[in-house]
mmCIF file of C-alpha atoms in Angstrom:
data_model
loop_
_atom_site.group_PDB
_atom_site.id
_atom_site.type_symbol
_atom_site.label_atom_id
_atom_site.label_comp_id
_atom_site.label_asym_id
_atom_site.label_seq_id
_atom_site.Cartn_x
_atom_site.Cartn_y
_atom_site.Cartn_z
ATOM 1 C CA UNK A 3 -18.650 15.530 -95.509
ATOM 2 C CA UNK A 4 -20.127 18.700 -95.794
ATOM 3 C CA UNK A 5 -20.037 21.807 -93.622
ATOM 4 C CA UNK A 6 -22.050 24.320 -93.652
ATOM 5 C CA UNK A 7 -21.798 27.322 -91.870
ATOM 6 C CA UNK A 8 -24.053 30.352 -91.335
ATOM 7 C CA UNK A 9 -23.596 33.596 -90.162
ATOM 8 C CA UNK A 10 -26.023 35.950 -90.595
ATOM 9 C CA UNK A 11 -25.637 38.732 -89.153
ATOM 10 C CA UNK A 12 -22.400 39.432 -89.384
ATOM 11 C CA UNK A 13 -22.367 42.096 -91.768
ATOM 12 C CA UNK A 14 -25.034 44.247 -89.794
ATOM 13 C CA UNK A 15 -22.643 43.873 -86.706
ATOM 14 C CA UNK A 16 -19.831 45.193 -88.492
ATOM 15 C CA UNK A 17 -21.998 48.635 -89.787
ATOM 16 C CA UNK A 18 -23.146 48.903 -86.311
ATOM 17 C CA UNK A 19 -19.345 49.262 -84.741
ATOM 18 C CA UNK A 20 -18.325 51.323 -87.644
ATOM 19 C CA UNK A 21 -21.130 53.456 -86.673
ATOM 20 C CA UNK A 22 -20.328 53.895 -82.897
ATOM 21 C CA UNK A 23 -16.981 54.150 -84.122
ATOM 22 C CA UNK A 24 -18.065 57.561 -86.074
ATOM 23 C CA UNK A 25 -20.534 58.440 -83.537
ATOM 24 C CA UNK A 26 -17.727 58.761 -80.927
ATOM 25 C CA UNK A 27 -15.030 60.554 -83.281
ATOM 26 C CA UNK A 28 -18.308 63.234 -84.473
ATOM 27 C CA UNK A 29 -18.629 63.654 -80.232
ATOM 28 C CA UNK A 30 -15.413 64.290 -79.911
ATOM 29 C CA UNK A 31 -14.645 66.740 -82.786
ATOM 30 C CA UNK A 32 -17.954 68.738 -81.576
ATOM 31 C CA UNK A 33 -16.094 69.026 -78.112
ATOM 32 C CA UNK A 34 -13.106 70.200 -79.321
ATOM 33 C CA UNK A 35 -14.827 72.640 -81.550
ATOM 34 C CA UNK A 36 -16.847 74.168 -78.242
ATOM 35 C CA UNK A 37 -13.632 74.311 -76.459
ATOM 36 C CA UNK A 38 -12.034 76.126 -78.921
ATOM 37 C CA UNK A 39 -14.682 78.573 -79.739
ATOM 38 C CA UNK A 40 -14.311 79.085 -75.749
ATOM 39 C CA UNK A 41 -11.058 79.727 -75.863
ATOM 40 C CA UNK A 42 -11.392 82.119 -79.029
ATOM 41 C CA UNK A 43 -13.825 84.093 -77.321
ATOM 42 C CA UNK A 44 -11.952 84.449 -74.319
ATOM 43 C CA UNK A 45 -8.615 85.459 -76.300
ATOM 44 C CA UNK A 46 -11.101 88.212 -78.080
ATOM 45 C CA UNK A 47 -12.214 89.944 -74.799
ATOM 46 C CA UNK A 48 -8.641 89.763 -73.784
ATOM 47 C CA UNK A 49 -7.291 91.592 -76.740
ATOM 48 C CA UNK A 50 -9.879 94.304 -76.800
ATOM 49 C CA UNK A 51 -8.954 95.011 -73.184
ATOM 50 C CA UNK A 52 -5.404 95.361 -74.149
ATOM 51 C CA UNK A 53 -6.639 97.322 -77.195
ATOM 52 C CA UNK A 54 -7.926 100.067 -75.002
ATOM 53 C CA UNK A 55 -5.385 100.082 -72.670
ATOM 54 C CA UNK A 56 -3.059 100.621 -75.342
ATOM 55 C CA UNK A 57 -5.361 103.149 -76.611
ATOM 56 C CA UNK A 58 -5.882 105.462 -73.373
ATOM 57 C CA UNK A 59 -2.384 105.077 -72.867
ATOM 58 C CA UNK A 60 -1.055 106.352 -75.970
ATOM 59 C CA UNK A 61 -3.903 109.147 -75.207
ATOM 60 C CA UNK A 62 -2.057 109.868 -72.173
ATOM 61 C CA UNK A 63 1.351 110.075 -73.620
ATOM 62 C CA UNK A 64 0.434 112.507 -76.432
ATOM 63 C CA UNK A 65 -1.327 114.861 -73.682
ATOM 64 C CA UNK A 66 1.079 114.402 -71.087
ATOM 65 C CA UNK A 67 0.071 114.316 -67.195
ATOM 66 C CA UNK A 68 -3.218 115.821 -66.168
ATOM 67 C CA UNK A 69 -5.714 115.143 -64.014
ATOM 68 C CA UNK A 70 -9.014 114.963 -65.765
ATOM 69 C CA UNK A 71 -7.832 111.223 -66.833
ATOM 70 C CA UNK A 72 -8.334 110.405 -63.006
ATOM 71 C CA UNK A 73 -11.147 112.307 -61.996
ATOM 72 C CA UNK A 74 -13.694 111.582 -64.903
ATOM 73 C CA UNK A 75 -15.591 108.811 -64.203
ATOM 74 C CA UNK A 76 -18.641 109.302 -66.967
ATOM 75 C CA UNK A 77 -18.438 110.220 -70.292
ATOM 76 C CA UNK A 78 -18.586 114.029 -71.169
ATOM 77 C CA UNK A 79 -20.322 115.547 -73.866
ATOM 78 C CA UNK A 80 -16.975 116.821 -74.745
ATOM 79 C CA UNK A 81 -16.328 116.417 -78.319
ATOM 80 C CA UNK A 82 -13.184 116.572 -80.352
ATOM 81 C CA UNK A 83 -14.334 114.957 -83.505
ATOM 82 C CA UNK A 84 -13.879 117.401 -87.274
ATOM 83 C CA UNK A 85 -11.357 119.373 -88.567
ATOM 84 C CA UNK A 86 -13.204 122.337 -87.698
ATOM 85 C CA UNK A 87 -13.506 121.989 -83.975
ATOM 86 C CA UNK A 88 -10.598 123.493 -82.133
ATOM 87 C CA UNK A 89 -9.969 122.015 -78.464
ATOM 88 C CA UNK A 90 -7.732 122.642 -75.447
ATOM 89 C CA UNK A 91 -5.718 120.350 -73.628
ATOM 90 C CA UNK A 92 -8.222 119.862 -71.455
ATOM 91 C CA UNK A 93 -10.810 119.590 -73.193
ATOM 92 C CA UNK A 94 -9.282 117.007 -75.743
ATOM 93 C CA UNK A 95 -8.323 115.106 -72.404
ATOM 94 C CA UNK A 96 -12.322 115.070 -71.342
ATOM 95 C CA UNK A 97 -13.143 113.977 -75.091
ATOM 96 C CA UNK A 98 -10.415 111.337 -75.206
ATOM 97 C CA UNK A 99 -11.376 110.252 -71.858
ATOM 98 C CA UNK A 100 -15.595 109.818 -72.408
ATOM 99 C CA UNK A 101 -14.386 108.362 -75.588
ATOM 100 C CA UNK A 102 -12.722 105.370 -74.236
ATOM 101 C CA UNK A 103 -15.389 104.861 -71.186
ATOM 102 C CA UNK A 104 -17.606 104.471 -73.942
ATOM 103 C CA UNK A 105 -15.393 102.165 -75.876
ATOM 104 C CA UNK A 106 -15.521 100.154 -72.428
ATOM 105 C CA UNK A 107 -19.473 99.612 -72.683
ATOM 106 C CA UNK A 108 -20.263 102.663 -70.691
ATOM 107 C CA UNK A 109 -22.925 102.711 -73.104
ATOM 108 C CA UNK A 110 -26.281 105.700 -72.585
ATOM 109 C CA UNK A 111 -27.077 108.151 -74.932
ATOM 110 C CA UNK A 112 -24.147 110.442 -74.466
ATOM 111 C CA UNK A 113 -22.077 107.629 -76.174
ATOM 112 C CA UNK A 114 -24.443 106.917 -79.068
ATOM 113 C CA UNK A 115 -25.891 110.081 -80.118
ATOM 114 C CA UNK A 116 -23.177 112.739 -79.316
ATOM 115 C CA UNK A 117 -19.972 110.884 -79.637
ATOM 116 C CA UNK A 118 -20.429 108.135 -81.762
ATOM 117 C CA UNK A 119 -19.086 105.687 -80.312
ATOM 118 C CA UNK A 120 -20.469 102.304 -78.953
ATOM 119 C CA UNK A 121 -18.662 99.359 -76.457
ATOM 120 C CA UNK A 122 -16.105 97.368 -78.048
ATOM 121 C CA UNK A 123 -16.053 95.648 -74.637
ATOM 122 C CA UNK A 124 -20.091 94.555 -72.976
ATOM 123 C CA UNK A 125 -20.004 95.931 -69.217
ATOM 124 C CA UNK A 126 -16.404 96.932 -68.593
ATOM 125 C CA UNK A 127 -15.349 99.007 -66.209
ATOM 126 C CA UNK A 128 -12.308 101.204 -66.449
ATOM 127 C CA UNK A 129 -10.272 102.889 -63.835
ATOM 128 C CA UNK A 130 -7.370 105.669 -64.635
ATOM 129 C CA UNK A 131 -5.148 105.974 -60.738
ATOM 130 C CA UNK A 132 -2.658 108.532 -60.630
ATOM 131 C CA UNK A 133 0.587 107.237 -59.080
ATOM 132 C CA UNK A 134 3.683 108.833 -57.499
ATOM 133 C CA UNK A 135 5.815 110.890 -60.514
ATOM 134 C CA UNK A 136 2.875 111.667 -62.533
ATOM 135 C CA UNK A 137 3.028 107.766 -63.358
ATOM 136 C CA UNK A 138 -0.680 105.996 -64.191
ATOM 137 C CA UNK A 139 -2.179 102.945 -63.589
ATOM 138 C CA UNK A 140 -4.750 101.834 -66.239
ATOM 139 C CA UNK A 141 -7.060 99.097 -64.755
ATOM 140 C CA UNK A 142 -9.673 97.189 -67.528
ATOM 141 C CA UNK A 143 -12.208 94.926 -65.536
ATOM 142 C CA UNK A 144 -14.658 93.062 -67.972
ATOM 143 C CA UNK A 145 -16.599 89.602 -67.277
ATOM 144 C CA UNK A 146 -15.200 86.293 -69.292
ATOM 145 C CA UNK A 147 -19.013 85.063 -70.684
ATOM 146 C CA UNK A 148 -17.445 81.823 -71.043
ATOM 147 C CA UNK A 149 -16.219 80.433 -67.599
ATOM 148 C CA UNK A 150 -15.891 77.529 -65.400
ATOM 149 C CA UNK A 151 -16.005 76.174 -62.101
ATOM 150 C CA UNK A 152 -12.835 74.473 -60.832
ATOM 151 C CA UNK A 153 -15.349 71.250 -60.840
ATOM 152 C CA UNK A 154 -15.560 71.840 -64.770
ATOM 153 C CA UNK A 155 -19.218 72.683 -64.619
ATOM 154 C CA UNK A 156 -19.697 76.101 -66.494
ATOM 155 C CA UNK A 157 -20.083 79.623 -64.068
ATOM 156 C CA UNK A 158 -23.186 81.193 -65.799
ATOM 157 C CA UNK A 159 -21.986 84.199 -64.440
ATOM 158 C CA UNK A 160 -18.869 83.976 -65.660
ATOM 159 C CA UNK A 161 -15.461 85.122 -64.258
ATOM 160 C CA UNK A 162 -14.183 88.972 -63.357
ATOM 161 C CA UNK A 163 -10.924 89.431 -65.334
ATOM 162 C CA UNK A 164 -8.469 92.664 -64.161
ATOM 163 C CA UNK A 165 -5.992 93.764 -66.593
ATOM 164 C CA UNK A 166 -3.997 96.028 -64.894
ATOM 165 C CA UNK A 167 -1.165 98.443 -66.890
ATOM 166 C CA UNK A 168 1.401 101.108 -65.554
ATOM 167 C CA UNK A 169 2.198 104.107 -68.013
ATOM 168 C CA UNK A 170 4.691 106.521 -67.430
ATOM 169 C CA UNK A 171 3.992 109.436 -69.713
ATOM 170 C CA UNK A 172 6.964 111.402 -69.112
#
């Protein structure tokens, strides 16, 4: 007796699960690549805030207490910059002051054309408070690009993030 059995077909069936097998694995590596560009992006604009906190706060130290830190709320034209330039207290306060607004994305053509300096941060907006025994309160807001809704779907206008830091310059 003789049997013969076909199965054509068989071999084209098991190419088109391997496939769908790699298909799904590619989808999934491409997710996980977007998530953690999100998440990289997000840890960025963190860091720079914390950069220029750091920064205006180490400003603050090396001045010691004075009120131009609170009261400036644009940059000056104050600048600081060369060996040759001699400043007062104050007036290296101003500079170090419009310096880091600009560093914040104050942006205008004070920032670019007479200090030099341009926004590590896009649309920040800093605040310097002056609290009880000459202590201050630095406050960073910036916008996270890269936000969601608590539904998952993504926030095209993204989320307002505070970073908020206490310095004691005394």
């Amino acid at each position: 007796m003789k049997t013969c059995s076909k199965q054509f077909g068989v071999g084209m069936i098991e190419i088109l699960v391997a496939l769908l097998v790699i298909t799904i694995g590619l989808v999934g590596a491409t997710g996980m690549n977007a998530v953690g560009l999100k998440n990289s992006v997000t840890s960025m604009h963190r860091s720079n805030a914390m950069f220029l906190a750091n920064s205006i706060a180490e400003k603050i130290r090396s001045t010691g207490p004075n009120s131009i830190y609170v009261n400036l709320s644009t940059p000056s034209n104050q600048s600081c910059n060369g060996t040759s330039v001699s400043c007062t207290t104050d007036q290296l306060v101003t500079f170090y002051k419009s310096e880091w607004l600009c560093q914040l994305g104050a942006g205008g053509s004070v920032c670019k054309d007479n200090l030099m300096v341009d926004g590590i941060l896009s649309d920040a907006t800093g605040k310097i408070t002056l609290l009880a025994d000459q202590t201050y309160q630095v406050e960073i807001t910036f916008r996270d690009t890269i936000a969601f809704n608590s539904d998952g779907s993504r926030d095209a206008d993204g989320a307002l993030v505070t970073l908020t830091s206490v310095i004691n310059p005394n």
